[in-house]
CSV table of C-alpha atoms in Angstrom, one decimal:
chain,number,residue,atom,x,y,z
Q,1474,MET,CA,184.3,168.2,-49.0
Q,1475,ASP,CA,186.4,166.1,-51.2
Q,1476,HIS,CA,189.9,164.6,-49.9
Q,1477,SER,CA,192.4,167.4,-51.5
Q,1478,ALA,CA,190.0,170.0,-50.1
Q,1479,SER,CA,190.2,168.6,-46.6
Q,1480,GLN,CA,194.0,168.3,-47.0
Q,1481,GLU,CA,194.0,172.2,-47.7
Q,1482,THR,CA,191.9,172.7,-44.8
Q,1483,ALA,CA,194.4,171.1,-42.6
Q,1484,LEU,CA,197.2,173.0,-43.9
Q,1485,ARG,CA,195.1,176.3,-43.5
Q,1486,PHE,CA,194.4,176.0,-39.9
Q,1487,ASP,CA,197.3,178.7,-39.0
Q,1488,ASP,CA,195.7,181.1,-41.3
Q,1489,ALA,CA,192.1,180.6,-40.1
Q,1490,LEU,CA,193.7,181.7,-36.7
Q,1491,MET,CA,196.3,184.2,-38.0
Q,1492,ALA,CA,194.5,186.7,-35.9
Q,1493,ASN,CA,194.5,184.6,-32.9
Q,1494,PRO,CA,196.1,186.6,-30.2
Q,1495,PHE,CA,197.0,183.8,-28.2
Q,1496,ALA,CA,198.2,181.3,-30.8
Q,1497,ASP,CA,202.0,180.3,-30.7
Q,1498,ALA,CA,204.3,177.8,-32.6
Q,1499,VAL,CA,203.6,175.0,-30.2
Q,1500,SER,CA,200.3,174.2,-31.0
Q,1501,SER,CA,201.4,173.1,-34.5
Q,1502,GLN,CA,203.9,171.0,-33.5
Q,1503,PRO,CA,204.3,167.4,-33.3
Q,1504,GLU,CA,203.1,165.9,-30.3
Q,1505,ASN,CA,206.3,164.1,-29.7
Q,1506,ARG,CA,208.5,166.9,-29.4
Q,1507,GLN,CA,208.5,169.8,-26.7
Q,1508,ALA,CA,209.5,173.3,-27.4
Q,1509,PRO,CA,212.6,174.3,-25.8
Q,1510,GLU,CA,211.8,176.3,-22.5
Q,1511,GLU,CA,213.9,178.3,-20.3
Q,1512,PRO,CA,214.9,177.2,-16.9
Q,1513,PRO,CA,212.9,178.3,-14.0
Q,1514,LYS,CA,213.4,181.7,-12.4
Q,1515,PRO,CA,214.0,181.8,-8.8
Q,1516,ALA,CA,210.3,181.8,-6.9
Q,1517,GLU,CA,211.1,184.9,-5.0
Q,1518,GLU,CA,211.0,187.2,-8.2
Q,1519,GLU,CA,207.9,189.4,-8.9
Q,1520,PRO,CA,206.4,190.0,-12.4
Q,1521,THR,CA,207.7,193.2,-13.7
Q,1522,TYR,CA,205.2,195.9,-13.9
Q,1523,SER,CA,205.4,199.3,-15.2
Q,1524,SER,CA,207.5,201.9,-12.9
Q,1525,SER,CA,205.8,204.5,-10.9
Q,1526,SER,CA,206.4,206.2,-7.7
Q,1527,SER,CA,205.7,204.6,-4.4
Q,1528,SER,CA,204.6,207.5,-2.4
Q,1529,ASN,CA,201.3,207.5,-0.9
Q,1530,SER,CA,199.8,210.8,-2.9
Q,1531,SER,CA,201.1,208.7,-6.3
Q,1532,SER,CA,199.2,205.8,-5.0
Q,1533,ASP,CA,196.0,208.0,-4.6
Q,1534,ASN,CA,196.6,209.4,-8.1
Q,1535,GLU,CA,196.5,206.0,-9.5
Q,1536,ASP,CA,193.3,205.1,-7.7
Q,1537,ASP,CA,192.1,208.3,-9.2
Q,1538,ASN,CA,192.9,207.1,-12.7
Q,1539,ILE,CA,191.5,203.7,-12.0
Q,1540,VAL,CA,188.0,205.3,-11.0
Q,1541,GLU,CA,188.2,207.6,-14.3
Q,1542,GLY,CA,189.1,204.4,-16.5
Q,1543,LEU,CA,186.0,202.8,-15.0
Q,1544,ALA,CA,184.0,205.6,-15.8
Q,1545,THR,CA,185.0,206.1,-19.3
Q,1546,MET,CA,184.6,202.7,-20.3
Q,1547,GLN,CA,180.8,203.4,-20.1
Q,1548,VAL,CA,180.1,199.9,-19.0
Q,1549,GLU,CA,176.2,200.2,-19.2
Q,1550,ALA,CA,173.7,197.3,-19.0
Q,1551,GLU,CA,171.3,197.0,-22.3
Q,1552,THR,CA,167.9,195.7,-22.3
Q,1553,VAL,CA,167.5,192.8,-24.5
Q,1554,ASP,CA,163.9,191.8,-26.0
Q,1555,GLU,CA,164.7,188.5,-26.3
Q,1556,PRO,CA,167.0,187.1,-23.5
Q,1557,SER,CA,167.0,183.5,-24.9
Q,1558,THR,CA,168.5,184.3,-28.2
Q,1559,ILE,CA,171.8,182.7,-27.8
Q,1560,ASP,CA,169.8,179.2,-26.7
Q,1561,ASN,CA,167.3,179.8,-29.8
Q,1562,MET,CA,170.3,180.1,-32.1
Q,1563,SER,CA,172.1,176.8,-30.6
Q,1564,GLU,CA,168.8,174.8,-31.7
Q,1565,GLU,CA,169.5,175.9,-35.3
Q,1566,PHE,CA,172.9,174.6,-35.4
Q,1567,SER,CA,172.3,171.2,-34.3
Q,1568,GLN,CA,174.9,169.2,-32.5
Q,1569,PRO,CA,175.4,165.5,-32.5
Q,1570,GLU,CA,172.4,163.5,-31.2
Q,1571,SER,CA,174.2,162.0,-28.3
Q,1572,LEU,CA,175.2,165.9,-27.3
Q,1573,GLU,CA,171.9,167.5,-27.8
Q,1574,ILE,CA,169.8,169.3,-25.0
Q,1575,PRO,CA,167.9,167.0,-23.0
Q,1576,LYS,CA,164.2,166.8,-23.7
Q,1577,SER,CA,163.4,168.7,-20.8
Q,1578,GLY,CA,165.2,172.0,-22.1
Q,1579,SER,CA,167.7,172.2,-19.5
Q,1580,ARG,CA,171.4,171.9,-19.9
Q,1581,PRO,CA,173.6,169.5,-18.3
Q,1582,PHE,CA,175.1,170.4,-15.1
Q,1583,PHE,CA,179.2,171.2,-15.2
Q,1584,HIS,CA,181.5,172.0,-12.4
Q,1585,VAL,CA,185.2,172.3,-13.7
Q,1586,THR,CA,188.3,173.4,-11.7
Q,1587,VAL,CA,191.9,173.5,-12.4
Q,1588,GLN,CA,194.0,172.6,-9.6
Q,1589,ASP,CA,197.2,171.4,-8.0
Q,1590,PRO,CA,199.6,173.1,-10.9
Q,1591,GLN,CA,203.0,170.9,-10.6
Q,1592,LYS,CA,206.3,171.7,-12.6
Q,1593,VAL,CA,207.3,168.8,-14.4
Q,1594,GLY,CA,210.2,168.1,-16.9
Q,1595,ASP,CA,214.0,168.8,-17.0
Q,1596,ALA,CA,215.6,172.1,-17.4
Q,1597,ILE,CA,215.0,172.2,-21.1
Q,1598,ASN,CA,211.6,170.9,-21.2
Q,1599,ALA,CA,210.0,172.2,-17.9
Q,1600,HIS,CA,206.3,172.9,-18.0
Q,1601,ILE,CA,203.5,173.0,-15.6
Q,1602,VAL,CA,200.8,170.2,-15.6
Q,1603,TYR,CA,197.5,171.2,-14.1
Q,1604,LYS,CA,194.7,168.6,-12.9
Q,1605,VAL,CA,191.4,169.4,-14.4
Q,1606,LYS,CA,188.6,168.2,-12.3
Q,1607,THR,CA,185.2,167.7,-13.7
Q,1608,LYS,CA,181.7,167.0,-12.3
Q,1609,THR,CA,178.8,166.6,-14.5
Q,1610,ASN,CA,175.4,165.0,-14.8
Q,1611,SER,CA,175.5,164.6,-18.6
Q,1612,PRO,CA,175.2,161.1,-20.0
Q,1613,VAL,CA,178.0,161.6,-22.8
Q,1614,PHE,CA,180.8,161.5,-20.1
Q,1615,ARG,CA,182.0,158.2,-19.0
Q,1616,SER,CA,181.5,159.1,-15.4
Q,1617,SER,CA,180.1,162.0,-13.3
Q,1618,GLU,CA,183.4,163.0,-12.2
Q,1619,PHE,CA,186.8,162.5,-13.5
Q,1620,VAL,CA,190.3,164.2,-13.3
Q,1621,VAL,CA,193.0,164.5,-15.9
Q,1622,ALA,CA,196.2,166.3,-16.4
Q,1623,ARG,CA,196.6,169.2,-18.8
Q,1624,ARG,CA,199.6,171.4,-19.6
Q,1625,TYR,CA,198.9,174.9,-21.2
Q,1626,ARG,CA,199.4,173.9,-24.6
Q,1627,ASP,CA,196.5,171.7,-24.1
Q,1628,PHE,CA,194.4,174.4,-23.2
Q,1629,LEU,CA,195.7,176.4,-26.4
Q,1630,TRP,CA,194.7,173.4,-28.6
Q,1631,LEU,CA,191.3,173.5,-27.2
Q,1632,TYR,CA,190.7,177.4,-27.9
Q,1633,ASN,CA,192.2,176.7,-31.4
Q,1634,GLN,CA,189.9,173.9,-32.2
Q,1635,LEU,CA,186.6,175.5,-30.9
Q,1636,THR,CA,187.3,178.7,-32.5
Q,1637,LEU,CA,188.0,177.1,-36.0
Q,1638,GLY,CA,184.9,174.5,-35.6
Q,1639,ASN,CA,182.6,177.2,-34.3
Q,1640,PRO,CA,182.9,180.2,-36.4
Q,1641,GLY,CA,180.8,183.1,-35.1
Q,1642,VAL,CA,181.0,182.0,-31.6
Q,1643,ILE,CA,183.0,184.2,-28.9
Q,1644,VAL,CA,185.2,181.4,-27.5
Q,1645,PRO,CA,186.3,182.3,-24.1
Q,1646,PRO,CA,190.1,182.7,-24.4
Q,1647,VAL,CA,193.0,181.3,-22.6
Q,1648,PRO,CA,195.5,183.5,-21.0
Q,1649,GLU,CA,198.5,184.7,-23.2
Q,1650,LYS,CA,201.8,182.6,-23.5
Q,1651,HIS,CA,204.6,184.1,-21.5
Q,1652,ALA,CA,208.3,183.0,-21.8
Q,1653,LEU,CA,209.7,184.6,-18.6
Q,1654,GLY,CA,208.8,184.1,-15.2
Q,1655,ARG,CA,206.4,181.4,-15.9
Q,1656,PHE,CA,207.5,179.2,-13.0
Q,1657,GLN,CA,207.1,182.0,-10.4
Q,1658,ASP,CA,204.6,181.2,-7.7
Q,1659,GLU,CA,202.4,184.0,-8.5
Q,1660,PHE,CA,202.5,183.9,-12.0
Q,1661,VAL,CA,201.5,180.2,-11.8
Q,1662,GLU,CA,198.7,180.9,-9.5
Q,1663,SER,CA,197.4,183.7,-11.9
Q,1664,ARG,CA,197.3,181.2,-14.7
Q,1665,ARG,CA,195.6,178.7,-12.9
Q,1666,ILE,CA,192.9,181.0,-12.1
Q,1667,ALA,CA,192.7,182.2,-15.6
Q,1668,LEU,CA,192.5,178.9,-17.1
Q,1669,GLU,CA,189.8,177.7,-14.6
Q,1670,ARG,CA,187.5,180.6,-15.5
Q,1671,CYS,CA,188.3,180.0,-19.3
Q,1672,LEU,CA,186.8,176.3,-18.9
Q,1673,GLN,CA,183.9,177.4,-16.6
Q,1674,LYS,CA,182.7,180.0,-19.5
Q,1675,ILE,CA,183.3,177.3,-22.1
Q,1676,VAL,CA,180.9,174.8,-20.3
Q,1677,SER,CA,178.4,177.5,-19.5
Q,1678,HIS,CA,178.1,178.5,-23.2
Q,1679,PRO,CA,175.0,176.7,-24.9
Q,1680,MET,CA,177.0,176.7,-28.3
Q,1681,LEU,CA,180.3,175.0,-26.9
Q,1682,TYR,CA,179.2,172.9,-24.0
Q,1683,GLY,CA,178.4,169.9,-26.2
Q,1684,ASP,CA,181.5,170.3,-28.7
Q,1685,PRO,CA,183.3,167.0,-29.3
Q,1686,ASP,CA,186.9,168.7,-28.8
Q,1687,LEU,CA,185.5,169.7,-25.4
Q,1688,LYS,CA,184.6,166.2,-24.2
Q,1689,VAL,CA,188.1,164.8,-25.7
Q,1690,PHE,CA,190.0,167.7,-23.5
Q,1691,LEU,CA,188.0,167.0,-20.3
Q,1692,GLU,CA,187.7,163.3,-20.2
Q,1693,SER,CA,190.5,161.6,-22.4
Q,1694,GLU,CA,193.2,159.7,-20.7
Q,1695,SER,CA,194.9,159.3,-24.2
Q,1696,PHE,CA,194.8,163.1,-24.9
Q,1697,ASN,CA,198.1,163.2,-27.1
Q,1698,VAL,CA,197.1,160.3,-29.2
Q,1699,GLU,CA,193.5,161.4,-29.9
Q,1700,LYS,CA,194.9,165.2,-31.0
Q,1701,ARG,CA,197.2,163.4,-33.5
Q,1702,GLN,CA,194.2,161.2,-34.6
Q,1703,LYS,CA,192.3,164.5,-35.1
Q,1704,ARG,CA,195.1,165.8,-37.4
Q,1705,ALA,CA,195.7,163.0,-39.4
Q,1706,GLU,CA,192.1,162.3,-40.2
Q,1707,PRO,CA,190.9,165.6,-42.2
Q,1708,ASP,CA,188.1,163.7,-43.8
Q,1709,ALA,CA,186.4,162.6,-40.7
Q,1710,PRO,CA,182.8,163.4,-40.5
Q,1711,ARG,CA,182.1,166.7,-39.1
Q,1712,VAL,CA,179.7,167.1,-36.2
Q,1713,SER,CA,177.5,170.1,-37.6
Q,1714,LEU,CA,176.8,172.5,-40.1
Q,1715,MET,CA,178.9,175.2,-38.6
Q,1716,ARG,CA,182.1,173.0,-38.0
Q,1717,SER,CA,181.8,172.0,-41.8
Q,1718,PHE,CA,181.4,175.7,-42.6
Q,1719,GLY,CA,184.5,176.5,-40.5
Q,1720,GLU,CA,186.6,174.8,-42.8
Q,1721,THR,CA,185.0,176.2,-45.8
Q,1722,ILE,CA,185.9,179.9,-44.7
Q,1723,SER,CA,189.5,178.6,-43.8
Q,1724,ASN,CA,190.0,177.9,-47.5
Q,1725,ALA,CA,188.4,181.1,-48.4
Q,1726,ALA,CA,191.2,183.2,-47.2
Q,1727,SER,CA,193.7,181.9,-50.1
Q,1728,ASN,CA,191.3,182.0,-53.2
Q,1729,PRO,CA,191.5,184.8,-55.7
Q,1730,PHE,CA,188.3,186.6,-54.5
Q,1731,SER,CA,189.6,187.2,-51.0
Q,1732,LYS,CA,189.3,191.0,-52.6
Q,1733,PHE,CA,185.9,190.8,-51.8
Q,1734,VAL,CA,185.2,192.7,-48.4
Q,1735,GLU,CA,181.6,192.8,-47.0
Q,1736,VAL,CA,180.9,196.4,-45.6
Q,1737,ASP,CA,177.9,196.6,-43.2
Q,1738,GLU,CA,177.3,199.6,-41.0
Q,1739,TRP,CA,176.2,197.8,-38.1
Q,1740,PHE,CA,179.2,195.5,-37.8
Q,1741,GLY,CA,181.4,198.6,-38.8
Q,1742,SER,CA,180.0,200.6,-35.8
Q,1743,LYS,CA,180.5,197.5,-33.3
Q,1744,ARG,CA,184.1,196.9,-34.7
Q,1745,THR,CA,184.7,200.7,-33.7
Q,1746,GLN,CA,183.3,200.5,-30.4
Q,1747,LEU,CA,185.0,197.5,-29.5
Q,1748,GLU,CA,188.4,198.9,-30.7
Q,1749,ALA,CA,187.7,201.8,-28.6
Q,1750,LEU,CA,186.7,199.6,-25.6
Q,1751,GLU,CA,190.1,197.7,-26.1
Q,1752,ASN,CA,192.0,201.0,-25.6
Q,1753,GLN,CA,190.5,202.0,-22.5
Q,1754,LEU,CA,190.6,198.6,-20.9
Q,1755,LYS,CA,194.6,198.7,-21.6
Q,1756,THR,CA,194.8,202.0,-20.2
Q,1757,LEU,CA,192.8,200.9,-17.2
Q,1758,LEU,CA,194.9,197.9,-16.8
Q,1759,LYS,CA,198.2,199.9,-16.9
Q,1760,SER,CA,196.4,201.9,-13.9
Q,1761,VAL,CA,195.6,198.9,-11.8
Q,1762,GLU,CA,199.0,197.2,-12.3
Q,1763,GLY,CA,200.5,200.6,-11.4
Q,1764,VAL,CA,198.6,200.5,-8.0
Q,1765,VAL,CA,199.9,196.9,-7.5
Q,1766,LYS,CA,203.3,197.8,-8.0
Q,1767,GLN,CA,203.0,200.8,-5.8
Q,1768,ARG,CA,201.0,198.9,-2.9
Q,1769,LYS,CA,204.2,196.3,-3.0
Q,1770,ASP,CA,206.6,199.0,-2.9
Q,1771,LEU,CA,204.9,200.9,-0.3
Q,1772,GLY,CA,204.7,197.5,1.7
Q,1773,GLY,CA,208.6,197.0,1.1
Q,1774,ALA,CA,209.4,200.7,2.2
Q,1775,ILE,CA,207.4,200.3,5.4
Q,1776,ALA,CA,209.2,197.2,6.2
Q,1777,ASP,CA,212.6,198.7,5.6
Q,1778,PHE,CA,211.5,201.4,8.3
Q,1779,GLY,CA,210.6,198.9,10.6
Q,1780,GLU,CA,213.6,197.2,10.3
Q,1781,SER,CA,215.4,200.3,11.0
Q,1782,MET,CA,213.9,200.8,14.2
Q,1783,ILE,CA,215.1,197.5,15.6
Q,1784,PRO,CA,219.0,198.7,15.9
Q,1785,LEU,CA,217.6,202.1,17.2
Q,1786,ALA,CA,215.4,200.3,19.9
Q,1787,SER,CA,218.7,198.3,21.0
Q,1788,ALA,CA,220.8,201.1,21.3
Q,1789,GLU,CA,218.5,203.2,23.1
Q,1790,LEU,CA,219.3,203.4,26.9
Q,1791,ASP,CA,215.6,204.3,27.8
Q,1792,ARG,CA,213.6,201.1,28.4
Q,1793,GLY,CA,210.3,202.7,27.8
Q,1794,LEU,CA,211.4,204.5,24.6
Q,1795,SER,CA,213.0,201.1,23.2
Q,1796,THR,CA,209.8,199.0,24.1
Q,1797,HIS,CA,207.8,201.8,22.2
Q,1798,LEU,CA,210.3,201.4,18.9
Q,1799,MET,CA,210.2,197.8,18.9
Q,1800,VAL,CA,206.2,197.7,19.0
Q,1801,LEU,CA,206.3,200.1,16.1
Q,1802,ALA,CA,208.9,198.0,14.4
Q,1803,ASP,CA,206.5,195.1,14.7
Q,1804,VAL,CA,203.6,197.2,13.4
Q,1805,GLN,CA,205.2,198.2,10.5
Q,1806,LYS,CA,206.2,194.5,9.5
Q,1807,ARG,CA,202.5,193.5,9.8
Q,1808,MET,CA,201.3,196.8,7.7
Q,1809,LYS,CA,203.8,195.0,4.8
Q,1810,GLU,CA,202.0,191.9,5.1
Q,1811,LEU,CA,198.7,193.8,4.5
Q,1812,HIS,CA,199.8,195.9,1.6
Q,1813,GLU,CA,200.9,192.5,-0.2
Q,1814,GLN,CA,197.6,191.1,0.7
Q,1815,GLN,CA,195.8,194.0,-1.0
Q,1816,ALA,CA,198.0,193.8,-3.8
Q,1817,HIS,CA,197.0,190.5,-4.4
Q,1818,HIS,CA,193.7,191.0,-4.2
Q,1819,ASP,CA,193.8,193.9,-6.7
Q,1820,VAL,CA,195.0,191.0,-9.2
Q,1821,LEU,CA,192.5,188.6,-8.5
Q,1822,THR,CA,189.5,191.0,-8.3
Q,1823,LEU,CA,189.7,194.1,-11.1
Q,1824,GLU,CA,193.0,193.2,-12.7
Q,1825,HIS,CA,192.1,189.4,-13.7
Q,1826,THR,CA,188.8,190.7,-15.0
Q,1827,ILE,CA,190.3,193.6,-17.1
Q,1828,ASP,CA,192.9,191.4,-18.7
Q,1829,GLU,CA,190.2,188.6,-19.5
Q,1830,TYR,CA,188.0,191.0,-21.4
Q,1831,ILE,CA,190.9,192.6,-23.3
Q,1832,ARG,CA,191.5,188.9,-24.3
Q,1833,ILE,CA,187.8,188.4,-24.9
Q,1834,ILE,CA,187.8,191.2,-27.5
Q,1835,GLY,CA,190.6,189.1,-29.5
Q,1836,SER,CA,188.1,186.4,-29.8
Q,1837,ILE,CA,185.4,188.7,-31.0
Q,1838,LYS,CA,187.9,189.9,-33.6
Q,1839,LEU,CA,188.5,186.1,-34.8
Q,1840,ALA,CA,184.4,185.9,-35.1
Q,1841,PHE,CA,184.3,189.0,-37.3
Q,1842,ASN,CA,187.1,187.8,-39.5
Q,1843,ALA,CA,185.0,184.3,-39.8
Q,1844,ARG,CA,182.1,186.3,-40.7
Q,1845,ILE,CA,184.5,188.2,-43.3
Q,1846,LYS,CA,185.6,185.0,-44.8
Q,1847,ALA,CA,182.0,183.9,-45.0
Q,1848,TYR,CA,181.0,186.6,-47.2
Q,1849,GLN,CA,184.2,185.6,-49.3
Q,1850,ALA,CA,183.2,182.2,-49.8
Q,1851,TYR,CA,179.8,183.4,-50.7
Q,1852,GLN,CA,181.0,185.9,-53.3
Q,1853,GLN,CA,183.4,183.1,-54.4
Q,1854,ALA,CA,180.4,180.8,-55.3
Q,1855,GLU,CA,178.5,183.8,-56.7
Q,1856,SER,CA,181.0,184.5,-59.6
Q,1857,ASP,CA,181.4,180.9,-60.2
Q,1858,VAL,CA,177.7,181.2,-61.2
Q,1859,GLN,CA,178.3,183.9,-63.4
Q,1860,LYS,CA,181.1,182.2,-65.1
Q,1861,LYS,CA,178.9,179.3,-65.8
Q,1862,GLN,CA,176.2,181.2,-67.0
Q,1863,ALA,CA,178.5,183.1,-69.3
Q,1864,VAL,CA,179.6,179.5,-70.6
Q,1865,TYR,CA,176.0,178.6,-71.3
Q,1866,ASP,CA,175.2,181.7,-72.9
Q,1867,ARG,CA,178.2,181.0,-75.3
Q,1868,LEU,CA,177.1,177.8,-75.8
Q,1869,SER,CA,173.6,178.7,-76.8
Q,1870,SER,CA,174.6,181.3,-79.2
Q,1871,GLN,CA,176.7,179.0,-81.2
Q,1872,SER,CA,173.9,176.2,-81.3
Q,1873,LYS,CA,176.0,173.2,-79.9
Q,1874,LYS,CA,174.7,169.8,-79.0
Q,1875,PRO,CA,171.9,169.7,-76.5
Q,1876,GLU,CA,173.6,167.3,-74.2
Q,1877,ARG,CA,176.2,170.0,-73.9
Q,1878,LEU,CA,173.7,172.7,-73.2
Q,1879,ALA,CA,171.8,170.5,-70.5
Q,1880,ALA,CA,175.3,169.5,-69.0
Q,1881,ALA,CA,175.8,173.3,-68.7
Q,1882,GLU,CA,172.4,174.0,-67.1
Q,1883,GLN,CA,173.1,171.1,-64.6
Q,1884,GLU,CA,176.3,172.9,-63.8
Q,1885,ILE,CA,174.4,176.2,-63.4
Q,1886,SER,CA,171.8,174.7,-61.1
Q,1887,GLU,CA,174.6,172.9,-58.8
Q,1888,ALA,CA,176.6,176.2,-58.4
Q,1889,LYS,CA,173.4,178.1,-57.7
Q,1890,GLN,CA,172.5,175.9,-55.1
Q,1891,ARG,CA,176.1,176.1,-53.3
Q,1892,MET,CA,175.8,179.9,-53.7
Q,1893,ASN,CA,172.4,179.8,-51.9
Q,1894,GLU,CA,173.8,177.7,-49.3
Q,1895,TYR,CA,177.2,179.9,-48.7
Q,1896,HIS,CA,174.6,183.0,-48.5
Q,1897,ARG,CA,172.4,181.2,-46.1
Q,1898,GLU,CA,175.5,180.2,-43.9
Q,1899,PHE,CA,176.7,184.2,-44.3
Q,1900,GLN,CA,173.3,185.2,-43.0
Q,1901,ASP,CA,173.5,182.5,-39.9
Q,1902,ILE,CA,176.8,183.3,-38.9
Q,1903,SER,CA,176.2,187.1,-38.7
Q,1904,LYS,CA,172.9,186.2,-36.9
Q,1905,LEU,CA,175.1,184.1,-34.2
Q,1906,ILE,CA,177.5,186.9,-34.1
Q,1907,LYS,CA,174.9,189.3,-33.0
Q,1908,SER,CA,173.4,186.9,-30.4
Q,1909,GLU,CA,176.8,186.4,-29.3
Q,1910,LEU,CA,177.5,190.3,-28.8
Q,1911,ASP,CA,174.6,190.5,-26.8
Q,1912,ARG,CA,175.7,187.8,-24.7
Q,1913,PHE,CA,179.1,189.6,-24.1
Q,1914,ASP,CA,177.5,192.7,-23.4
Q,1915,HIS,CA,175.3,191.3,-20.7
Q,1916,GLU,CA,178.4,189.3,-19.4
Q,1917,LYS,CA,180.6,192.3,-19.2
Q,1918,VAL,CA,178.4,194.3,-17.2
Q,1919,GLU,CA,177.9,191.6,-14.6
Q,1920,ASP,CA,181.5,190.6,-14.6
Q,1921,PHE,CA,182.9,194.0,-14.0
Q,1922,ARG,CA,180.2,195.1,-11.6
Q,1923,ASP,CA,181.1,192.0,-9.2
Q,1924,SER,CA,184.7,192.8,-9.8
Q,1925,VAL,CA,184.5,196.4,-8.8
Q,1926,GLU,CA,182.4,195.4,-6.0
Q,1927,GLN,CA,184.9,193.0,-4.5
Q,1928,PHE,CA,187.9,195.4,-5.4
Q,1929,LEU,CA,186.0,198.0,-3.2
Q,1930,CYS,CA,185.1,195.8,-0.5
Q,1931,SER,CA,188.7,194.5,-0.1
Q,1932,MET,CA,189.8,197.8,0.0
Q,1933,ILE,CA,187.8,199.0,2.7
Q,1934,GLU,CA,188.6,195.4,4.7
Q,1935,HIS,CA,192.3,196.4,4.0
Q,1936,GLN,CA,191.6,200.0,5.6
Q,1937,LYS,CA,189.9,198.5,8.5
Q,1938,GLN,CA,192.8,196.2,9.5
Q,1939,ILE,CA,195.4,198.9,9.2
Q,1940,ILE,CA,193.3,201.2,11.6
Q,1941,ALA,CA,192.8,198.0,13.9
Q,1942,LEU,CA,196.5,197.7,13.7
Q,1943,TRP,CA,197.5,201.2,14.7
Q,1944,GLU,CA,194.7,201.0,17.8
Q,1945,SER,CA,196.7,197.9,18.6
Q,1946,TYR,CA,199.7,199.9,18.9
Q,1947,PHE,CA,198.3,202.8,20.9
Q,1948,ASP,CA,196.9,200.3,23.1
Q,1949,GLN,CA,200.2,198.9,23.8
Q,1950,THR,CA,202.1,201.9,24.2
Q,1951,GLU,CA,199.5,203.3,26.6
Q,1952,GLN,CA,199.8,200.2,28.6
Q,1953,LEU,CA,203.4,200.7,28.8
Q,1954,VAL,CA,202.8,204.2,29.8
Q,1955,ALA,CA,200.6,203.1,32.7
Q,1956,GLU,CA,202.9,200.4,33.7
Q,1957,ASN,CA,205.9,202.9,33.9
Q,1958,GLN,CA,203.8,205.4,36.0
């Protein structure tokens, strides 16, 4: 790729990610500027959820909706004849020598955590900084354990880099950008968990764990400088065939042959299935959000009920009844805490997984778009061969000089070679996407099975605690009755 083409590639970065549901304008701004951000919101404000009734019967209906939604999703385990397909694919697209899988055939160990979110900056440029801690036995890194500070847009940069540099790979997505309520404790913790899960999936991916951009993200102490250097050096040698091809398909979107659209029945069917799954997940997410809101509303209503018992107990002349009311008020307050804990567990288990897979489908769409652009690049090369063949035929019919015919033949040969390379790359990326979708199906079943199991276990534990709380109430009141007698 020449210098002008590389510059065009750099300019087409946003086009390559035009379908990216997580990208924002910040990722394309110079690093010495920070996008204005709104001042922090009060910590006690809670994220806004869809409105719904707080009654017990309505909560039961929402629980029924969740069960129905899970059944409708039809999350089924699929048998794969070759469980190591993605590993075989990773060998075909070679990584740099220093990042290759060890001779033993095992991948390096990674343990990545995102910790200690801290708000930094003034009221205009305030943002959250996370500590990313990595433990690994890979000899590529400077040490076996290191910690770096990263903010949200750094995670977004990593996602964009991996998506552009690995066309066809389903890159684990970062959580979406939010402008409101992003400094609330609950939101910050939710984002931290999502970012940590994103990194853990990236380092466990056989096509991504050795990516140079990931290495820079995890260990660089001059991260902003290295990011600017990558943008300023579009001619830097690429580390693999697929990374180079990623720039080729980025340019394909702006050429006159973008009208070519490859139609494949298998991929068309998969796209339809993914769109249906996405709609089902969004419906299920709305139901879970409704349950979470109702649990919080129920907890608040119970706490208010308990508070109303206190002045009633104070005004009651009968000491026994007054004591009973005070005990009941205390039970109601403790029940509020239990409902809030259950709502928090609902978010951490089922809601996080549903939201994550909605975002993963967005990454799959990007992989599909990369395949379409790969097909467009192949079609452009094929059309170029046809044009050069037409020129050669015209020269032959006009009995032009032999040297011109020889030059035309050489151009045809080079054009055919490029066409064959693009066709092979298109087939490779198609094969890679199929392997990635197999991996997606297996992980989806495992993740949802674990999430539903944790969701149900937390509900059972929550009900046990409520029962124990009421049993303690009866024990105390019976003891009071016995004392009065």
